PDB file of C-alpha atoms and ligand atoms in Angstrom:
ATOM      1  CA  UNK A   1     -10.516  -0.495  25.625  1.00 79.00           C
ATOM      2  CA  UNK A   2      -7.788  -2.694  25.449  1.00 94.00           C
ATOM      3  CA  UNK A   3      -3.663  -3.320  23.944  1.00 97.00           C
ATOM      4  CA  UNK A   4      -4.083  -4.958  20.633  1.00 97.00           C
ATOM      5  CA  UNK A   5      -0.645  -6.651  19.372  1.00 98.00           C
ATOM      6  CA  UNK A   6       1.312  -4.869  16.966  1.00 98.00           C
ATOM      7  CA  UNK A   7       2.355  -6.407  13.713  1.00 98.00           C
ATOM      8  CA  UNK A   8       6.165  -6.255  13.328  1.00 97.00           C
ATOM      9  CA  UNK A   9       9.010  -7.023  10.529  1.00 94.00           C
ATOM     10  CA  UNK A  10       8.004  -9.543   7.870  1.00 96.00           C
ATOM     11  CA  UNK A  11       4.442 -10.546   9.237  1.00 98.00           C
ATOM     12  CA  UNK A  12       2.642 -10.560   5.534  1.00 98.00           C
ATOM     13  CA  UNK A  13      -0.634  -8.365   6.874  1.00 98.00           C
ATOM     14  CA  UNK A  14       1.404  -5.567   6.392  1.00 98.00           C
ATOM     15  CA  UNK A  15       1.783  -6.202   3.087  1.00 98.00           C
ATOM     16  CA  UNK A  16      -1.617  -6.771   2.125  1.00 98.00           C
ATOM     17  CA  UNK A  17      -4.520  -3.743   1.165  1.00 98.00           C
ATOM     18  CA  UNK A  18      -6.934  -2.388   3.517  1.00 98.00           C
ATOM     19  CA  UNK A  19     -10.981  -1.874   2.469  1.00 98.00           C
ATOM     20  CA  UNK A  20     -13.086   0.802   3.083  1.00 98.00           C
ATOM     21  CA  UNK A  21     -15.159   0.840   5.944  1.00 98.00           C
ATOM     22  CA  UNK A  22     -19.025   1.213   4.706  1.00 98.00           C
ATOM     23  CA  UNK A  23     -20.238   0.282   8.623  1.00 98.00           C
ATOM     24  CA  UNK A  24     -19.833   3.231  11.251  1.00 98.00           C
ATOM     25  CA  UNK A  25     -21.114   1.335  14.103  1.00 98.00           C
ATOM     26  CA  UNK A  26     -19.659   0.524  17.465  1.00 98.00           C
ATOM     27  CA  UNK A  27     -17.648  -2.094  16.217  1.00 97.00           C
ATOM     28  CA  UNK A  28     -15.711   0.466  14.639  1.00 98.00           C
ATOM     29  CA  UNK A  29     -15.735   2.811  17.445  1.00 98.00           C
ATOM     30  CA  UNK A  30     -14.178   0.041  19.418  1.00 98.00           C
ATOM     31  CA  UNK A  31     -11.251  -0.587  17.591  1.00 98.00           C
ATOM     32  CA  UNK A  32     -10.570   3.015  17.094  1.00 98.00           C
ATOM     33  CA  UNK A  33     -10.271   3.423  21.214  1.00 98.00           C
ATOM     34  CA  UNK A  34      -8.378   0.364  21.070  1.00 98.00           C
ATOM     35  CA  UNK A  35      -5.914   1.778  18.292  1.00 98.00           C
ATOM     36  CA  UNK A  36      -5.444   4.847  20.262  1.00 98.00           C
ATOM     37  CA  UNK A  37      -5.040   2.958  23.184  1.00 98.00           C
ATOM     38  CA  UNK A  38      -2.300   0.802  21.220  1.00 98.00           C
ATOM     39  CA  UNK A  39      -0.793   3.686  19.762  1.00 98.00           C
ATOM     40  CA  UNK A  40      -0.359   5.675  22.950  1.00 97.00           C
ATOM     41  CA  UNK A  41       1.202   2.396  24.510  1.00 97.00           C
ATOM     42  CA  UNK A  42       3.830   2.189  22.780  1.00 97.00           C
ATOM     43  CA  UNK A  43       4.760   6.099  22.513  1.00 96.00           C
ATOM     44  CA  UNK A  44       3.678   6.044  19.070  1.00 96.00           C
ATOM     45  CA  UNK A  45       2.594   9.128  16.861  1.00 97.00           C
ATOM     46  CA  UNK A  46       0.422   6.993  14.458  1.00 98.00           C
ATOM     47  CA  UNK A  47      -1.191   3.419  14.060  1.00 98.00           C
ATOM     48  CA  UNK A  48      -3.124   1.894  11.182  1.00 98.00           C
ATOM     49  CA  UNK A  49      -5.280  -0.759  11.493  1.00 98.00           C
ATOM     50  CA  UNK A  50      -3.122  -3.331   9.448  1.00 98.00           C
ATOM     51  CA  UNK A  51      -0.770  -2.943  12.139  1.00 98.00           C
ATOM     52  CA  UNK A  52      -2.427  -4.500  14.444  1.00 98.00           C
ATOM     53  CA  UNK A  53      -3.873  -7.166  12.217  1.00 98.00           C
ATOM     54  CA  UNK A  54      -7.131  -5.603  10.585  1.00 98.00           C
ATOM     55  CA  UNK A  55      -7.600  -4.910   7.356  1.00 98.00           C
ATOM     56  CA  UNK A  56      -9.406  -1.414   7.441  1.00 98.00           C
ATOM     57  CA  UNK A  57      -8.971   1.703   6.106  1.00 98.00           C
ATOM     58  CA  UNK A  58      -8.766   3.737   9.760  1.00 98.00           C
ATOM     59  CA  UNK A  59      -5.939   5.639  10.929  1.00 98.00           C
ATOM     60  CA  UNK A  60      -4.851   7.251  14.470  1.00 98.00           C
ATOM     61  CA  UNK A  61      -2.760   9.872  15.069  1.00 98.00           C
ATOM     62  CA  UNK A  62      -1.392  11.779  17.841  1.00 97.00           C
ATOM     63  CA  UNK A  63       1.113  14.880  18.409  1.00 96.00           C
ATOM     64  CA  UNK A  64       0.742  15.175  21.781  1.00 93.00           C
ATOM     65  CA  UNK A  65      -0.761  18.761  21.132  1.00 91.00           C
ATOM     66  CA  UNK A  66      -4.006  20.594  21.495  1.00 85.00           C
ATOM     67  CA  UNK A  67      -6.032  18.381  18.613  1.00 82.00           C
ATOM     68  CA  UNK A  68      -5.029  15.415  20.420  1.00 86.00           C
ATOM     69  CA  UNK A  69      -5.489  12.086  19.093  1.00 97.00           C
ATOM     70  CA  UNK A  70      -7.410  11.829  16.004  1.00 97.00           C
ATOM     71  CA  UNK A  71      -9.390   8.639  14.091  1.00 98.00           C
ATOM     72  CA  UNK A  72      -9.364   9.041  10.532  1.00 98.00           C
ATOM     73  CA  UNK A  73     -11.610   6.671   8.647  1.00 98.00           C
ATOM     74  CA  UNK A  74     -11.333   6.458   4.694  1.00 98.00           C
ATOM     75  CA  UNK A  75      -8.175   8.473   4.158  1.00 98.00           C
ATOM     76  CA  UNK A  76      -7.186   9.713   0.710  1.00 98.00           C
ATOM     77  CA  UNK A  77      -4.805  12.439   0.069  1.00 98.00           C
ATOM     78  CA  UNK A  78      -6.306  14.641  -2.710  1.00 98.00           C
ATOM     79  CA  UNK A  79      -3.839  17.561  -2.630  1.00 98.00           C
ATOM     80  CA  UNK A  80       0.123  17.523  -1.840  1.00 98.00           C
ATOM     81  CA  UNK A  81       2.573  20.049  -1.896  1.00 98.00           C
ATOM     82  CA  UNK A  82       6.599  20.329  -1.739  1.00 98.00           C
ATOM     83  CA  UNK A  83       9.137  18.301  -0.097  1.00 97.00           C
ATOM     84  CA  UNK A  84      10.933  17.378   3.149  1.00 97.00           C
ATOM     85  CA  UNK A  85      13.016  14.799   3.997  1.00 94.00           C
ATOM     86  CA  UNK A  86      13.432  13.823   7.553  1.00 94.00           C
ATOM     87  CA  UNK A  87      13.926  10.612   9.594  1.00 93.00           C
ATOM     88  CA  UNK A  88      11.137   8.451  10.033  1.00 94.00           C
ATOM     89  CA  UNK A  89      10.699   4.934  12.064  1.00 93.00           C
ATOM     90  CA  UNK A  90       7.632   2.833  12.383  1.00 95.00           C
ATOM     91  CA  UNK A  91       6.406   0.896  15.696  1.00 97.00           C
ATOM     92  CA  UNK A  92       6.308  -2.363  13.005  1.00 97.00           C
ATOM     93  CA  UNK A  93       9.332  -2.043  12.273  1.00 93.00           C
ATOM     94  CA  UNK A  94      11.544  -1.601  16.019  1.00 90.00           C
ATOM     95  CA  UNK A  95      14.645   0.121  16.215  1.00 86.00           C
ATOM     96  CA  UNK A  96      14.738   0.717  12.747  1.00 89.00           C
ATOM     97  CA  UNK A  97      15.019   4.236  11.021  1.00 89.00           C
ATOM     98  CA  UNK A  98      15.661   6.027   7.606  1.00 90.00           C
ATOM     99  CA  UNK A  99      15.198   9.296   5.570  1.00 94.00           C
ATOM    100  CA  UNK A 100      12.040   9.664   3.529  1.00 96.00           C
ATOM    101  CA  UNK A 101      11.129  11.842   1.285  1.00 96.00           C
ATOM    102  CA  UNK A 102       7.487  13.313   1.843  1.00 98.00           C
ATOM    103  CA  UNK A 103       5.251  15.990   0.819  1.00 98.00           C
ATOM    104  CA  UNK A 104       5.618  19.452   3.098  1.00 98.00           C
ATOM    105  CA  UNK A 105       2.105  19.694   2.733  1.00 98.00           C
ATOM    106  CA  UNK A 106      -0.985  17.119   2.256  1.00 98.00           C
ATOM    107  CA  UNK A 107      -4.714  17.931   2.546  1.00 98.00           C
ATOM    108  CA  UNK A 108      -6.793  14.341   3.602  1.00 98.00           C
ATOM    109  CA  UNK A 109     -10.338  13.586   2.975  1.00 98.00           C
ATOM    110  CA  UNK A 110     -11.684  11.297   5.384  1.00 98.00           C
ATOM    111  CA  UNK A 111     -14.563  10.378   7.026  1.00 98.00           C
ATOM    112  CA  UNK A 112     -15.022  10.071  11.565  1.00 98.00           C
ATOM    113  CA  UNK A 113     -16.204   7.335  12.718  1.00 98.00           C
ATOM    114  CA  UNK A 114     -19.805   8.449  12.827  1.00 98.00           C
ATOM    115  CA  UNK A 115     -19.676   8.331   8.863  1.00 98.00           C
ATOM    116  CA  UNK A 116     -19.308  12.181   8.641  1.00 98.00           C
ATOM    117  CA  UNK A 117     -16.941  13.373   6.098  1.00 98.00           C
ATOM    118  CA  UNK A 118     -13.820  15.825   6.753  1.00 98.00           C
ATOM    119  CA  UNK A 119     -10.512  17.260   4.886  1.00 98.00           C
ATOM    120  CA  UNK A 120      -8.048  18.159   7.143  1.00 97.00           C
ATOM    121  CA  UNK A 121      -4.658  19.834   5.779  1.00 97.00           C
ATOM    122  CA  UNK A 122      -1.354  19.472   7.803  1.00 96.00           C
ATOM    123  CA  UNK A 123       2.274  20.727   7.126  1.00 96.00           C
ATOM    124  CA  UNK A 124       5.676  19.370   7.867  1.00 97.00           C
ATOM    125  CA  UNK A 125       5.162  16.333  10.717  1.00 96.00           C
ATOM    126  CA  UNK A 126       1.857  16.190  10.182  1.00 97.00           C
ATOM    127  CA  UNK A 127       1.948  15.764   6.783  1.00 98.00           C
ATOM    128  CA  UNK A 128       4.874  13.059   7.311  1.00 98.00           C
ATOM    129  CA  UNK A 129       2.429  11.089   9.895  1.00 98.00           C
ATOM    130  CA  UNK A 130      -0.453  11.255   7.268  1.00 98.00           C
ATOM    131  CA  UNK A 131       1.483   9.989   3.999  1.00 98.00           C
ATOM    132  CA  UNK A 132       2.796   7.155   6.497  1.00 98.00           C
ATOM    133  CA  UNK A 133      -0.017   5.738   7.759  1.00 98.00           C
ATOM    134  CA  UNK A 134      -2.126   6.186   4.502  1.00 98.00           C
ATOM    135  CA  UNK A 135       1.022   4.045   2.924  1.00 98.00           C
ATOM    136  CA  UNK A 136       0.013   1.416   5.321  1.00 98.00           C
ATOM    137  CA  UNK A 137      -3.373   0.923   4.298  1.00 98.00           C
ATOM    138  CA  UNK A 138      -1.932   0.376   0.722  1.00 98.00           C
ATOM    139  CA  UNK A 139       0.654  -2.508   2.277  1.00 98.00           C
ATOM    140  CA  UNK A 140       3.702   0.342   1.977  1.00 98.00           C
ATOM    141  CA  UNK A 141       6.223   0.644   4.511  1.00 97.00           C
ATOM    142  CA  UNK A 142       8.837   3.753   4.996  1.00 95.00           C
ATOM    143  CA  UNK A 143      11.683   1.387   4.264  1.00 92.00           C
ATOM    144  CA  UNK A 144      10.194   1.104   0.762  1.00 94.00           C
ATOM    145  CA  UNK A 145      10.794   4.873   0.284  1.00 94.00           C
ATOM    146  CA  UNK A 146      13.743   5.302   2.556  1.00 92.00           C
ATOM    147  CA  UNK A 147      16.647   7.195   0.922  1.00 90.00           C
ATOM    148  CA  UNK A 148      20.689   6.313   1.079  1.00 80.00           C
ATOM    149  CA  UNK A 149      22.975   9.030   2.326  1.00 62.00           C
ATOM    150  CA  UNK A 150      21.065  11.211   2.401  1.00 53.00           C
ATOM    151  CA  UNK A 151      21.093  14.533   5.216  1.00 38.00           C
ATOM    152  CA  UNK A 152      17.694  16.085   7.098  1.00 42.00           C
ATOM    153  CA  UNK A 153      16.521  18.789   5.181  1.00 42.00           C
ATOM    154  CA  UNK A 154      13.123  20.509   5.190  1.00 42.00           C
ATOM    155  CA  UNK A 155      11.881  23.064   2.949  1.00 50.00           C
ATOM    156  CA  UNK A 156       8.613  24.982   1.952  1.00 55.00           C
ATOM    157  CA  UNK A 157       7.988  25.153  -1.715  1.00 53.00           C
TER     158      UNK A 157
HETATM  159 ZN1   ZN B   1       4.368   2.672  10.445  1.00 57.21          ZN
END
């Protein structure tokens, strides 16, 4: 395993499209343990591969809870649900913060990194972690999305 460098600010990877894995080998394997690695580094809750210079649809996540740290390979939201707006930040983009409107709810079809394929649904930060790091396999970043004035509110539609 090792620290891969993280992408930050106006470096033009993050800007650019990711493409679908179609090779679940070790290769893949490896840079999943090395985003998680990465991720956990900096005291991140989610990492996706752009961010740390490769142009691959994988994802990592980690709330710190029971499911601990996740790989998600091939994510597509294929369901959403209402709205919450809290304050999101992004380890690309340091000491930076906004509001952002997400959905409460998104349900992800993805695939691990043997291939197999999943959905997983998750609510409120979940959800928020999901839509964020999917956005960065499309070259979107939260300041794109990030809302003026606006106050923290969550709510369950
Ligand atoms: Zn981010």
């Amino acid at each position: 395993m090792a620290i891969r460098i993280i992408r930050i600010d106006e470096d033009p990877i993050l800007r650019k499209k990711s493409k679908p894995v179609t090779v679940f080998d070790e290769r893949l394997k490896i840079l999943v343990d090395d985003m998680v690695e990465t991720m956990h580094h900096a005291d991140g809750v989610g990492l996706a591969a752009p961010q740390i210079g490769i142009l691959k649809q994988v994802i990592v996540f980690d709330l710190y809870d029971d499911d601990g740290p996740m790989a998600l390979i091939n994510p597509r939201i294929v369901d959403k649900t209402g709205i919450q707006i809290e304050e999101e930040g992004c380890l690309s983009l340091p000491g930076r913060h906004g509001m952002v409107e997400r959905p409460y709810e998104v349900t992800v079809q993805y695939e691990d990194v043997t291939g197999e394929s999943y959905e997983l649904t998750g609510e409120e930060l979940l959800s928020r972690v999901l839509c964020h790091e999917i956005d960065h396999l499309n070259g979107i970043l939260y300041i794109d999305k990030q809302l003026e004035d606006t106050e923290k509110i969550a709510e369950k539609v």
